[in-house]
Coordinates of C-alpha atoms and ligand atoms in Angstrom, one line a residue:
Chain E
M13 CA 122.3 321.7 -118.2
A14 CA 118.5 321.3 -118.0
G15 CA 116.3 324.3 -117.2
L16 CA 114.6 324.9 -113.9
T17 CA 111.1 324.1 -112.5
I18 CA 109.1 326.8 -110.9
S19 CA 110.2 325.6 -107.4
E20 CA 113.8 325.5 -108.4
K21 CA 113.5 329.0 -109.8
I22 CA 111.9 330.5 -106.8
L23 CA 114.2 328.8 -104.3
S24 CA 117.3 329.8 -106.4
Q25 CA 116.2 333.4 -106.4
H26 CA 115.9 333.2 -102.6
A27 CA 119.0 331.2 -101.9
G28 CA 121.1 333.6 -104.0
H29 CA 122.5 330.8 -106.2
T30 CA 121.1 328.2 -108.5
V31 CA 119.7 325.2 -106.6
R32 CA 118.3 322.0 -108.1
A33 CA 116.2 319.1 -106.9
G34 CA 117.8 317.2 -104.1
E35 CA 120.0 320.1 -102.9
L36 CA 119.6 321.6 -99.5
C37 CA 119.3 325.4 -99.1
I38 CA 118.7 328.0 -96.6
V39 CA 116.2 330.6 -97.8
P40 CA 114.7 333.9 -96.4
V41 CA 111.0 333.4 -95.8
D42 CA 108.7 336.2 -97.2
G43 CA 105.7 335.3 -95.1
C44 CA 104.6 332.9 -92.5
M45 CA 101.5 332.1 -90.6
A46 CA 100.1 329.9 -87.8
T47 CA 96.6 329.0 -86.7
D48 CA 94.9 328.3 -83.3
T49 CA 95.9 324.6 -83.8
T50 CA 99.6 325.3 -84.3
A51 CA 100.3 328.9 -83.1
P52 CA 100.3 328.1 -79.3
L53 CA 103.0 325.5 -79.7
A54 CA 105.0 327.8 -82.0
I55 CA 104.7 330.7 -79.6
R56 CA 105.9 328.4 -76.8
A57 CA 108.8 327.1 -78.9
F58 CA 109.8 330.6 -79.9
G59 CA 110.1 331.5 -76.2
E60 CA 112.1 328.4 -75.5
M61 CA 114.5 329.3 -78.3
G62 CA 115.1 332.5 -76.4
G63 CA 113.0 334.5 -78.9
E64 CA 112.0 338.0 -77.6
T65 CA 110.9 339.9 -80.7
L66 CA 109.8 338.6 -84.0
F67 CA 112.4 338.7 -86.8
D68 CA 109.9 340.8 -88.8
P69 CA 106.3 341.3 -87.4
A70 CA 105.1 342.4 -90.8
R71 CA 105.8 338.9 -92.2
F72 CA 104.1 336.9 -89.5
H73 CA 100.3 336.3 -89.3
L74 CA 98.1 334.6 -86.7
I75 CA 94.7 333.3 -87.6
I76 CA 92.0 332.0 -85.3
D77 CA 90.1 329.6 -87.5
H78 CA 90.2 326.0 -86.5
A79 CA 88.1 326.2 -83.4
A80 CA 86.5 329.6 -83.7
P81 CA 84.6 330.8 -81.8
A82 CA 86.0 328.8 -78.9
P83 CA 83.9 325.9 -77.8
N84 CA 85.4 325.7 -74.2
E85 CA 87.6 327.6 -71.8
R86 CA 90.7 325.7 -72.7
I87 CA 90.6 326.8 -76.3
A88 CA 89.4 330.2 -75.4
N89 CA 92.6 330.6 -73.4
L90 CA 94.7 329.5 -76.3
H91 CA 93.0 332.2 -78.4
Q92 CA 93.8 334.7 -75.6
L93 CA 97.4 333.7 -75.8
M94 CA 97.5 334.4 -79.5
R95 CA 95.8 337.8 -79.1
Q96 CA 98.3 338.8 -76.4
F97 CA 101.2 337.6 -78.4
A98 CA 100.0 339.6 -81.5
T99 CA 99.5 342.7 -79.4
A100 CA 102.9 342.4 -77.8
Q101 CA 104.8 341.7 -81.0
G102 CA 102.9 343.9 -83.4
C103 CA 102.0 341.1 -85.9
S104 CA 98.6 340.7 -87.5
L105 CA 95.9 338.7 -85.9
Y106 CA 92.8 337.6 -87.8
D107 CA 90.3 336.9 -85.1
V108 CA 87.1 334.8 -85.0
G109 CA 85.0 335.1 -88.1
S110 CA 87.9 336.3 -90.4
G111 CA 87.9 332.9 -92.1
I112 CA 90.2 330.0 -92.9
C113 CA 93.9 330.8 -92.8
H114 CA 94.6 330.2 -96.5
Q115 CA 91.6 332.2 -97.7
V116 CA 92.4 335.0 -95.3
M117 CA 96.1 335.2 -96.5
T118 CA 94.8 335.2 -100.1
D119 CA 92.1 337.8 -99.5
H120 CA 94.5 340.1 -97.7
R121 CA 97.2 339.7 -100.3
K122 CA 99.7 338.4 -97.8
V123 CA 101.1 336.0 -100.3
Q124 CA 102.3 337.0 -103.8
P125 CA 103.9 335.5 -106.9
G126 CA 107.5 334.5 -106.6
Q127 CA 107.5 334.4 -102.8
V128 CA 108.5 331.7 -100.3
F129 CA 105.7 331.4 -97.8
M130 CA 105.6 328.9 -94.9
G131 CA 102.5 328.0 -92.9
A132 CA 101.9 325.9 -89.8
D133 CA 99.2 324.1 -91.7
S134 CA 99.5 321.2 -94.1
H135 CA 97.4 322.9 -96.8
T136 CA 99.8 325.8 -97.1
P137 CA 100.7 324.7 -100.7
T138 CA 97.3 326.2 -101.6
Y139 CA 99.3 329.4 -102.4
G140 CA 100.9 327.7 -105.3
A141 CA 97.8 329.0 -107.1
L142 CA 99.4 332.4 -106.7
N143 CA 102.7 331.2 -108.2
A144 CA 104.3 331.2 -104.7
F145 CA 106.5 328.4 -103.3
A146 CA 104.6 327.4 -100.1
C147 CA 104.9 324.5 -97.7
G148 CA 103.3 323.3 -94.6
M149 CA 105.5 322.9 -91.5
G150 CA 105.1 322.2 -87.9
S151 CA 105.1 324.6 -85.0
T152 CA 108.8 324.4 -84.1
D153 CA 109.9 325.0 -87.7
I154 CA 107.6 328.0 -87.7
A155 CA 109.1 329.2 -84.4
A156 CA 112.5 329.1 -86.0
I157 CA 111.3 331.3 -88.8
M158 CA 109.7 333.7 -86.4
L159 CA 113.2 334.0 -84.8
T160 CA 115.5 333.9 -87.8
G161 CA 113.4 334.9 -90.8
K162 CA 114.6 331.9 -92.7
T163 CA 114.3 328.2 -93.0
W164 CA 116.2 325.2 -94.5
L165 CA 114.7 323.2 -97.3
K166 CA 115.5 320.4 -99.6
V167 CA 114.7 321.5 -103.1
P168 CA 112.0 319.1 -104.3
A169 CA 111.9 317.1 -107.5
T170 CA 108.8 318.0 -109.5
I171 CA 105.9 316.0 -111.0
K172 CA 104.4 317.7 -113.9
V173 CA 100.7 317.4 -114.5
V174 CA 99.5 318.6 -117.9
V175 CA 95.8 319.0 -118.4
H176 CA 94.4 319.4 -121.9
G177 CA 90.9 320.1 -123.2
H178 CA 87.7 321.3 -121.6
L179 CA 86.0 320.0 -118.5
Q180 CA 82.4 318.8 -119.2
P181 CA 79.6 320.9 -117.8
G182 CA 79.0 320.1 -114.1
V183 CA 82.6 318.9 -113.7
S184 CA 84.9 321.1 -111.7
A185 CA 88.5 321.6 -110.5
K186 CA 87.6 319.4 -107.5
D187 CA 86.8 316.5 -109.8
L188 CA 90.1 317.1 -111.7
V189 CA 92.2 317.2 -108.5
L190 CA 90.5 314.1 -107.1
E191 CA 91.5 312.3 -110.4
V192 CA 95.1 313.5 -109.8
V193 CA 95.0 312.3 -106.2
R194 CA 93.7 308.9 -107.5
Q195 CA 96.6 308.6 -110.0
L196 CA 99.3 309.8 -107.6
T197 CA 97.9 308.2 -104.4
I198 CA 98.2 309.5 -100.9
S199 CA 102.0 309.2 -100.9
G200 CA 102.8 309.3 -104.6
A201 CA 104.3 312.8 -104.4
T202 CA 106.1 312.6 -101.1
Y203 CA 109.0 315.0 -100.8
Q204 CA 108.1 316.4 -104.3
A205 CA 106.4 319.3 -105.9
V206 CA 103.4 319.0 -108.2
E207 CA 103.3 321.5 -111.0
Y208 CA 100.2 322.0 -113.1
H209 CA 100.3 323.0 -116.8
G210 CA 98.2 322.9 -119.9
E211 CA 95.4 325.0 -121.4
T212 CA 92.8 323.7 -119.1
V213 CA 94.4 325.1 -116.0
A214 CA 95.6 328.3 -117.8
A215 CA 91.9 329.1 -118.2
F216 CA 91.2 328.5 -114.5
S217 CA 90.3 331.3 -112.0
L218 CA 92.4 331.8 -108.9
S219 CA 89.8 329.9 -106.9
Q220 CA 90.0 326.9 -109.2
R221 CA 93.8 327.0 -109.1
M222 CA 93.6 327.0 -105.3
V223 CA 91.6 323.7 -105.4
L224 CA 94.4 322.1 -107.4
C225 CA 97.2 323.2 -105.1
N226 CA 95.2 322.6 -101.9
M227 CA 95.0 318.9 -102.5
V228 CA 98.6 318.2 -103.3
A229 CA 98.8 317.7 -99.5
E230 CA 96.7 314.6 -100.1
M231 CA 99.4 313.3 -102.5
G232 CA 102.1 313.8 -99.8
A233 CA 103.6 316.7 -101.8
K234 CA 105.8 319.3 -100.3
T235 CA 104.3 322.0 -102.5
G236 CA 102.0 322.5 -105.5
L237 CA 102.2 325.2 -108.1
V238 CA 100.1 326.2 -111.1
S239 CA 102.0 327.6 -114.1
P240 CA 101.2 331.4 -114.0
E241 CA 100.0 331.4 -117.6
G242 CA 96.6 333.0 -117.6
L243 CA 96.8 334.0 -113.9
E244 CA 94.9 337.2 -113.2
L245 CA 95.4 339.1 -110.0
P246 CA 94.2 342.6 -109.0
Y247 CA 97.7 343.9 -108.8
A248 CA 100.9 343.9 -111.0
F249 CA 103.3 341.0 -110.5
T250 CA 106.2 339.3 -112.1
P251 CA 105.3 335.7 -112.9
V252 CA 107.8 332.8 -112.5
Y253 CA 107.5 330.3 -115.3
A254 CA 109.2 326.9 -115.5
D255 CA 111.8 326.7 -118.2
A256 CA 110.7 324.7 -121.3
D257 CA 113.6 322.3 -120.7
A258 CA 113.1 321.9 -117.0
S259 CA 113.5 318.3 -115.8
Y260 CA 110.7 316.5 -114.1
S261 CA 110.6 313.3 -112.1
R262 CA 107.4 312.3 -113.8
V263 CA 104.9 313.7 -116.3
I264 CA 101.2 312.9 -116.2
T265 CA 98.9 314.0 -119.0
I266 CA 95.2 314.3 -118.3
D267 CA 92.3 314.7 -120.8
A268 CA 89.9 317.1 -119.0
A269 CA 87.0 316.0 -121.2
A270 CA 87.3 312.4 -120.0
I271 CA 86.8 313.3 -116.3
N272 CA 83.4 312.5 -114.7
P273 CA 82.3 313.8 -111.3
K274 CA 84.5 312.1 -108.7
I275 CA 84.2 311.2 -105.1
A276 CA 86.7 309.9 -102.5
I277 CA 85.1 307.2 -100.5
P278 CA 85.8 306.5 -96.8
D279 CA 88.5 306.6 -95.3
S280 CA 91.1 308.0 -97.6
P281 CA 91.3 310.9 -100.0
D282 CA 92.9 308.7 -102.7
A283 CA 90.1 306.2 -102.7
V284 CA 88.7 308.0 -105.7
H285 CA 85.9 306.7 -107.9
D286 CA 83.3 308.0 -110.3
A287 CA 80.5 309.5 -108.2
D288 CA 78.1 307.5 -110.4
A289 CA 79.4 304.2 -109.0
Y290 CA 78.2 305.3 -105.5
A291 CA 75.0 307.0 -106.6
G292 CA 72.1 306.1 -104.3
I293 CA 74.0 305.8 -101.1
K294 CA 71.9 307.5 -98.4
I295 CA 73.5 310.6 -96.7
T296 CA 72.3 312.5 -93.8
Y297 CA 74.8 315.3 -93.6
A298 CA 76.1 317.5 -96.4
F299 CA 78.9 320.0 -95.7
I300 CA 80.2 322.8 -98.0
G301 CA 83.1 324.8 -96.9
T302 CA 86.9 324.4 -96.2
C303 CA 90.0 325.8 -97.8
T304 CA 89.4 323.4 -100.7
N305 CA 85.8 324.4 -101.7
G306 CA 84.3 327.1 -99.5
R307 CA 84.8 330.1 -101.8
L308 CA 82.2 332.3 -103.6
D309 CA 82.1 330.2 -106.8
D310 CA 81.6 327.0 -104.7
L311 CA 78.6 328.6 -102.8
Q312 CA 77.2 329.9 -106.1
E313 CA 77.4 326.5 -107.6
A314 CA 75.5 325.0 -104.7
A315 CA 72.9 327.8 -105.0
R316 CA 72.4 327.0 -108.7
V317 CA 71.6 323.4 -107.8
L318 CA 69.3 324.4 -104.9
R319 CA 67.6 327.5 -106.2
G320 CA 63.8 327.2 -105.6
K321 CA 64.3 323.7 -104.2
H322 CA 64.7 322.2 -100.8
I323 CA 67.2 319.8 -99.4
A324 CA 65.8 316.2 -98.8
P325 CA 64.0 315.4 -95.6
G326 CA 66.4 313.9 -93.0
V327 CA 69.4 315.7 -94.5
R328 CA 71.1 318.7 -92.8
M329 CA 73.3 320.9 -94.9
V330 CA 75.9 323.0 -93.2
I331 CA 77.8 325.7 -95.1
A332 CA 80.9 327.6 -93.8
P333 CA 82.0 330.4 -96.1
A334 CA 85.8 330.3 -96.4
S335 CA 86.3 333.9 -95.2
R336 CA 84.4 337.0 -94.2
Q337 CA 85.0 338.3 -97.7
V338 CA 83.4 335.2 -99.2
L339 CA 80.4 335.6 -96.8
I340 CA 80.0 339.3 -97.7
D341 CA 80.1 338.5 -101.4
A342 CA 77.7 335.6 -101.0
L343 CA 75.3 337.8 -99.0
S344 CA 75.4 340.7 -101.5
D345 CA 74.6 338.6 -104.6
G346 CA 71.8 336.6 -102.9
T347 CA 73.6 333.3 -102.8
I348 CA 73.2 333.0 -99.0
Q349 CA 69.5 333.8 -99.3
T350 CA 69.0 331.0 -101.9
L351 CA 70.9 328.5 -99.8
V352 CA 69.1 329.3 -96.5
E353 CA 65.7 329.1 -98.3
A354 CA 66.8 325.7 -99.5
G355 CA 67.2 324.6 -95.9
A356 CA 71.0 325.1 -95.5
T357 CA 72.5 326.2 -92.2
I358 CA 75.1 328.9 -92.6
I359 CA 77.8 328.9 -89.9
N360 CA 80.6 331.3 -89.3
S361 CA 83.6 331.6 -91.6
G362 CA 86.4 329.2 -90.5
C363 CA 87.4 325.6 -90.6
G364 CA 84.1 324.6 -89.0
P365 CA 83.3 320.9 -89.2
C366 CA 86.3 320.0 -91.4
V367 CA 88.5 319.0 -88.5
G368 CA 86.0 318.1 -85.8
S369 CA 87.2 320.6 -83.3
H370 CA 84.1 322.5 -82.3
E371 CA 81.0 322.4 -84.5
G372 CA 79.1 320.2 -86.9
V373 CA 80.4 316.8 -85.6
P374 CA 78.5 313.9 -87.2
G375 CA 76.8 311.2 -85.1
D376 CA 77.6 307.4 -85.0
G377 CA 76.9 305.6 -88.2
E378 CA 76.2 308.8 -90.2
V379 CA 77.2 309.2 -93.8
V380 CA 78.6 312.6 -94.6
I381 CA 79.3 314.1 -98.0
S382 CA 81.7 317.1 -97.8
T383 CA 83.7 319.4 -100.1
A384 CA 86.7 319.0 -97.8
N385 CA 90.1 317.6 -98.7
R386 CA 90.4 314.8 -96.1
N387 CA 88.1 312.0 -95.0
F388 CA 90.3 310.0 -92.7
R389 CA 88.5 308.1 -90.0
G390 CA 87.6 310.4 -87.2
R391 CA 88.5 313.5 -89.2
M392 CA 85.2 315.3 -88.5
G393 CA 85.4 314.4 -84.8
N394 CA 83.6 311.0 -84.8
P395 CA 85.4 307.8 -85.8
N396 CA 82.0 306.1 -86.2
A397 CA 80.9 308.3 -89.1
S398 CA 81.9 307.9 -92.8
I399 CA 82.9 310.7 -95.0
Y400 CA 82.7 311.0 -98.8
L401 CA 84.5 313.9 -100.5
G402 CA 83.1 315.6 -103.7
S403 CA 82.7 318.8 -105.6
P404 CA 80.3 321.5 -104.3
R405 CA 77.9 320.5 -107.1
T406 CA 78.0 316.8 -106.1
V407 CA 77.5 317.7 -102.4
A408 CA 74.6 320.1 -103.3
L409 CA 73.0 317.5 -105.5
S410 CA 73.3 314.9 -102.8
A411 CA 71.8 317.2 -100.2
R412 CA 68.9 317.8 -102.6
Y413 CA 68.1 314.2 -103.2
G414 CA 69.2 312.6 -99.9
F415 CA 71.7 310.2 -101.4
I416 CA 74.9 310.5 -103.3
S417 CA 74.0 312.0 -106.7
S418 CA 76.0 313.4 -109.5
E419 CA 75.4 315.1 -112.8
T420 CA 75.2 311.8 -114.7
S421 CA 73.5 309.6 -112.1
T422 CA 69.8 309.9 -112.0
H423 CA 67.0 312.5 -111.9
Q424 CA 66.9 312.8 -115.7
N425 CA 63.4 314.3 -115.5
D426 CA 64.5 316.9 -113.1
T427 CA 66.3 319.7 -114.9
I428 CA 69.3 321.1 -113.0
P429 CA 70.7 324.4 -114.3
Chain F
M29 CA 121.4 303.0 -77.6
I30 CA 117.7 302.1 -77.1
T31 CA 116.7 298.5 -76.4
A32 CA 113.0 298.0 -76.4
K33 CA 109.9 296.2 -77.7
A34 CA 108.4 297.0 -81.1
H35 CA 104.7 297.9 -81.5
V36 CA 103.9 297.5 -85.2
Y37 CA 101.3 299.4 -87.2
G38 CA 100.5 299.5 -90.9
D39 CA 100.8 301.9 -93.8
H40 CA 99.6 305.5 -94.1
I41 CA 98.9 306.0 -90.4
D42 CA 97.6 309.6 -90.5
T43 CA 97.9 312.2 -87.9
D44 CA 94.1 312.1 -87.2
R45 CA 94.7 308.6 -86.0
I46 CA 97.8 309.4 -84.0
I47 CA 96.0 312.3 -82.2
P48 CA 92.5 313.3 -83.3
G49 CA 92.0 317.0 -84.2
K50 CA 89.6 317.5 -81.4
Y51 CA 92.3 316.9 -78.8
T52 CA 95.0 319.0 -80.4
K53 CA 94.0 322.4 -79.0
T54 CA 96.1 322.2 -75.9
L55 CA 99.5 322.7 -74.6
D56 CA 99.0 320.0 -71.9
L57 CA 101.2 317.0 -72.6
S58 CA 99.2 314.6 -70.5
T59 CA 96.0 315.3 -72.4
L60 CA 97.9 314.6 -75.7
A61 CA 99.5 311.5 -74.3
G62 CA 96.2 310.2 -72.9
H63 CA 94.5 310.2 -76.3
V64 CA 97.4 309.1 -78.5
M65 CA 96.5 306.4 -81.0
E66 CA 93.0 306.0 -79.5
D67 CA 91.0 305.6 -82.7
L68 CA 93.5 303.3 -84.2
D69 CA 94.4 301.1 -81.2
P70 CA 92.1 301.4 -78.2
D71 CA 94.5 299.1 -76.3
F72 CA 97.5 301.3 -76.9
H73 CA 97.9 302.3 -73.3
R74 CA 97.4 298.8 -71.9
N75 CA 100.1 297.3 -74.0
F76 CA 102.6 300.1 -74.3
T77 CA 105.5 300.6 -71.8
A78 CA 107.4 303.8 -71.7
G79 CA 110.5 303.4 -73.7
D80 CA 109.0 301.1 -76.3
I81 CA 109.3 301.7 -80.0
I82 CA 106.7 302.4 -82.7
V83 CA 107.2 300.6 -86.0
A84 CA 105.2 301.3 -89.1
G85 CA 105.1 300.8 -92.8
D86 CA 104.8 303.4 -95.5
N87 CA 104.0 307.1 -95.1
F88 CA 103.7 307.3 -91.3
G89 CA 102.2 310.5 -90.1
C90 CA 100.5 311.6 -93.2
G91 CA 97.8 314.3 -93.1
S92 CA 97.9 317.4 -91.0
S93 CA 100.9 319.5 -90.0
R94 CA 100.0 319.1 -86.3
E95 CA 103.2 318.8 -84.3
Q96 CA 100.9 317.5 -81.5
A97 CA 101.2 314.1 -83.3
P98 CA 104.9 313.5 -82.5
V99 CA 104.6 315.5 -79.3
A100 CA 101.8 313.1 -78.1
L101 CA 103.8 310.1 -79.0
K102 CA 106.9 311.4 -77.2
A103 CA 104.8 312.4 -74.2
A104 CA 103.4 308.8 -74.1
G105 CA 106.9 307.6 -73.7
V106 CA 107.7 306.5 -77.3
S107 CA 111.5 306.3 -77.4
C108 CA 111.8 306.2 -81.2
I109 CA 109.9 305.4 -84.4
I110 CA 110.9 303.2 -87.3
A111 CA 109.0 303.4 -90.6
R112 CA 109.6 302.4 -94.2
F113 CA 109.1 306.1 -94.9
Y114 CA 107.4 309.1 -93.4
A115 CA 105.1 311.9 -94.5
R116 CA 107.5 314.9 -94.7
I117 CA 106.0 317.3 -92.2
F118 CA 105.7 314.6 -89.6
F119 CA 109.3 313.6 -90.2
R120 CA 110.6 317.1 -89.7
N121 CA 108.4 317.8 -86.7
A122 CA 109.5 314.6 -84.9
I123 CA 113.2 315.5 -85.3
N124 CA 112.5 319.1 -84.3
I125 CA 110.9 318.1 -81.0
G126 CA 113.6 315.6 -80.3
L127 CA 111.8 312.3 -81.1
P128 CA 114.2 310.1 -83.0
V129 CA 112.7 308.8 -86.3
L130 CA 114.5 306.2 -88.4
E131 CA 113.6 305.4 -92.0
I132 CA 114.3 301.8 -92.9
P133 CA 112.9 301.1 -96.4
D134 CA 112.9 297.3 -96.1
H135 CA 112.4 296.2 -92.6
D136 CA 110.3 293.1 -91.6
I137 CA 110.0 293.9 -87.9
A138 CA 107.0 292.2 -86.3
R139 CA 104.9 292.9 -83.2
G140 CA 106.8 292.2 -80.0
D141 CA 110.3 292.0 -81.6
M142 CA 113.0 293.2 -79.3
L143 CA 115.0 295.9 -81.0
E144 CA 118.4 297.5 -80.3
V145 CA 118.6 301.0 -81.9
H146 CA 121.9 302.8 -82.4
L147 CA 120.8 306.4 -83.1
E148 CA 124.3 307.7 -83.9
T149 CA 124.9 305.2 -86.7
G150 CA 121.3 304.4 -87.7
K151 CA 121.9 300.7 -87.1
V152 CA 119.0 298.6 -85.8
V153 CA 119.5 295.1 -84.5
N154 CA 116.4 292.9 -84.3
Q155 CA 117.3 290.6 -81.4
T156 CA 114.3 288.4 -81.8
R157 CA 115.0 287.7 -85.5
Q158 CA 118.8 288.0 -85.4
K159 CA 118.8 290.6 -88.1
T160 CA 120.3 294.0 -88.7
Y161 CA 118.9 296.9 -90.6
Q162 CA 120.4 300.2 -91.7
A163 CA 118.4 303.4 -91.6
T164 CA 118.7 306.0 -94.4
R165 CA 121.3 308.6 -93.7
L166 CA 119.9 312.0 -92.7
P167 CA 121.1 315.2 -94.2
K168 CA 123.7 316.9 -91.9
V169 CA 121.3 319.6 -90.8
M170 CA 118.7 317.1 -89.6
L171 CA 121.3 314.9 -87.9
D172 CA 122.7 317.9 -86.1
I173 CA 119.1 318.9 -85.0
M174 CA 118.5 315.3 -83.8
Q175 CA 121.8 315.1 -82.0
A176 CA 121.1 318.4 -80.3
G177 CA 117.9 317.0 -79.0
G178 CA 115.6 319.1 -81.2
L179 CA 115.4 322.4 -83.0
V180 CA 115.1 324.5 -79.8
P181 CA 118.4 323.3 -78.3
Y182 CA 119.9 323.3 -81.8
L183 CA 119.2 327.0 -82.3
K184 CA 120.3 327.8 -78.8
K185 CA 123.6 326.1 -79.6
Y186 CA 124.2 327.3 -83.2
N187 CA 122.1 330.4 -83.2
D188 CA 121.3 329.8 -86.9
Y189 CA 121.0 327.0 -89.4
Q190 CA 124.3 325.3 -90.4
L191 CA 124.0 323.4 -93.7
L192 CA 127.5 322.0 -93.9
Ligands
SF4_501 S1 89.5 324.1 -93.7 FE1 90.1 322.0 -93.0 S2 91.8 321.5 -94.2 FE2 91.5 323.7 -94.5 S3 92.9 324.6 -93.0 FE3 90.9 324.4 -92.0 S4 91.0 322.4 -91.0 FE4 92.7 322.5 -92.4

C-alpha cells in the first residue's frame, strides 16, 4: 500500500487509525479561532446549539482584526460581544491592534507542527507553513468545535508542488505562489491539499512558507502544507514528513530560476501575468499588508526599495504591519522610519484595507496595487476600483514610480538595492 | 419538493459578490438580505421572488469563509442552490445553516426555467426543458445535517457527529 501524504499522516494520528484521501473522519481539534467577521455568528450558533461552556477554553481564540478599531457603533457592539464572551468563557481575546488572526496565532505559538487547527477564516491554511493541518471553516462549523472539541473532515487528495533551483534576485515567495495559482487556477485544487516540496522551499523562512500556504485558498484548496525540511522554529517539535511513496493526485514541478516578478490583474487572483507585461499602468494607491505579505521581511523589502526616495506624486501608500510584533520589530530596526520618510502612511496592525471593512477604501476608477491575496471586484470596499496583486517589492517599486513597475521593467539608470 | 424559477449566474461567483465584506459585520438578517448580490446583479431584488432558486456554474461561493454569504441568500428567500460544483467552505456553510445546495456537474439550466427539486433524492426536473438531472450524492453526515435542517438542529438531535 502506498505511503501517506502529510495531511493523511496528521489526520490519521488524530483519527486514531489510518485514513486516506477520500475517507471521512472525525478528529479532535487542537486549536480553533474566529475573527470579528466570523465570531459573532459562531457565538450565536454556539448558544443555539445549547452550548454553555467551551469544550476547552485554552484551545479557542478570538481576534479582533477585520474591522479594528471599529468604524461604527454596529461593529463596536460586535466587538463588545466578543470581549464579553471571552471574559465569561476564559478564552483568549486579541483585541484591536494585536494584528491579523493568522499572524497573531503564529506569533503567540498557538499553532504547532502536527496539529489540526481550524479557523473561521479562509486563509487558515497559512499554518501549513508550520507543518500543521489547517482549514478554513464557517462560523457554524466552528461553533460545533467550540461545543464538541472535534470536527468531521473528508481526507483530501494532495497535489504535490516541487520547486527546484534558486529564485532570481528581486523575485520572492509571492511571485512563486502567484505562478502556482496561475497553473492551478482559482478552482484547480478544490477539495484538495497542496503540498510544497523541493530544495527551494526547504531554504525558505517561516514567513516565506506562510506566503505559499496562504494563497492555496486562491486555488480552492482545503489546506496547504510545506514539507518541514529546513523548517526552523524557536522551540522543539516533531516534524511530520510525507512518505516517499505517498500517492498524489497530481505533481507539478517548477523551476524557481525561470520565475519573473508576477502580478494578478483585476478581477481574479488567478489572472496572473509577468509584471513586465503591465509595466507602465498608472496607479494611485499602493497597499502593503495582509496575512500574505505584511510581515517584517515584507516591510524591510519595501524599505530597501524606498530608502532615501519618495513615493511618486499622486500616489498614496498605506502599510498595515501584520501584527503588533511585526510593528515593534519594524520600529526597532528603523524600517518604519524609512517608510514614513518615503511618504508611506502606517496604519494599525490588522486586516486594514484588504477586505474593505473600515479603512483605506479606494475611490471610483482608482487603480490599486496590493500585496494581498484577493482582488475580486469590490474586495477593498469599492466595486469601481481595480486591484492588482504583487510582491512587496513590486508594490514598493510601483509606489515609487507611480505606475506598475518591476525589477525587470524600466528604470535601468536608477539603481535599486 | 421545491417548485420555483431559476435565476442563473456564471462561474466562480465569489463571496465578495454574494455579500461584500463591508456588509458582513452584522447579525442582522435584513441588512444581509438587502445587500445580497448587489455588485453582481443590481436588479436582484427586482427580479427575485422568495422561494426562487439560484443556479450557477463552476465553483460557486469561492473566496472567503464568511457564512454571511449563504445566510444572506437564505434570508433573501433563496429556497435552494444548484451549481456544477461549489467552493468547499461555502458548500459546508450552506448545509450547516440549512440552505439546500445541490451539485449537478452537467446541467444546462437557463434563466427563467421552472424547476422541480426533490431534496430527498437529489432529483431535479426542468419543467421548461422537459429534462431531469441527478445531483451528486452527499456523504451521510452531510445528508443528515441537511435533513435535520442544519448543524444546530443536527447537534441538538444527535449531540455529536455520526459518521455512519
Ligand atoms: S488580511 Fe485580508 S485575507 Fe488576511 S485574514 Fe485579513 S481580511 Fe482575510
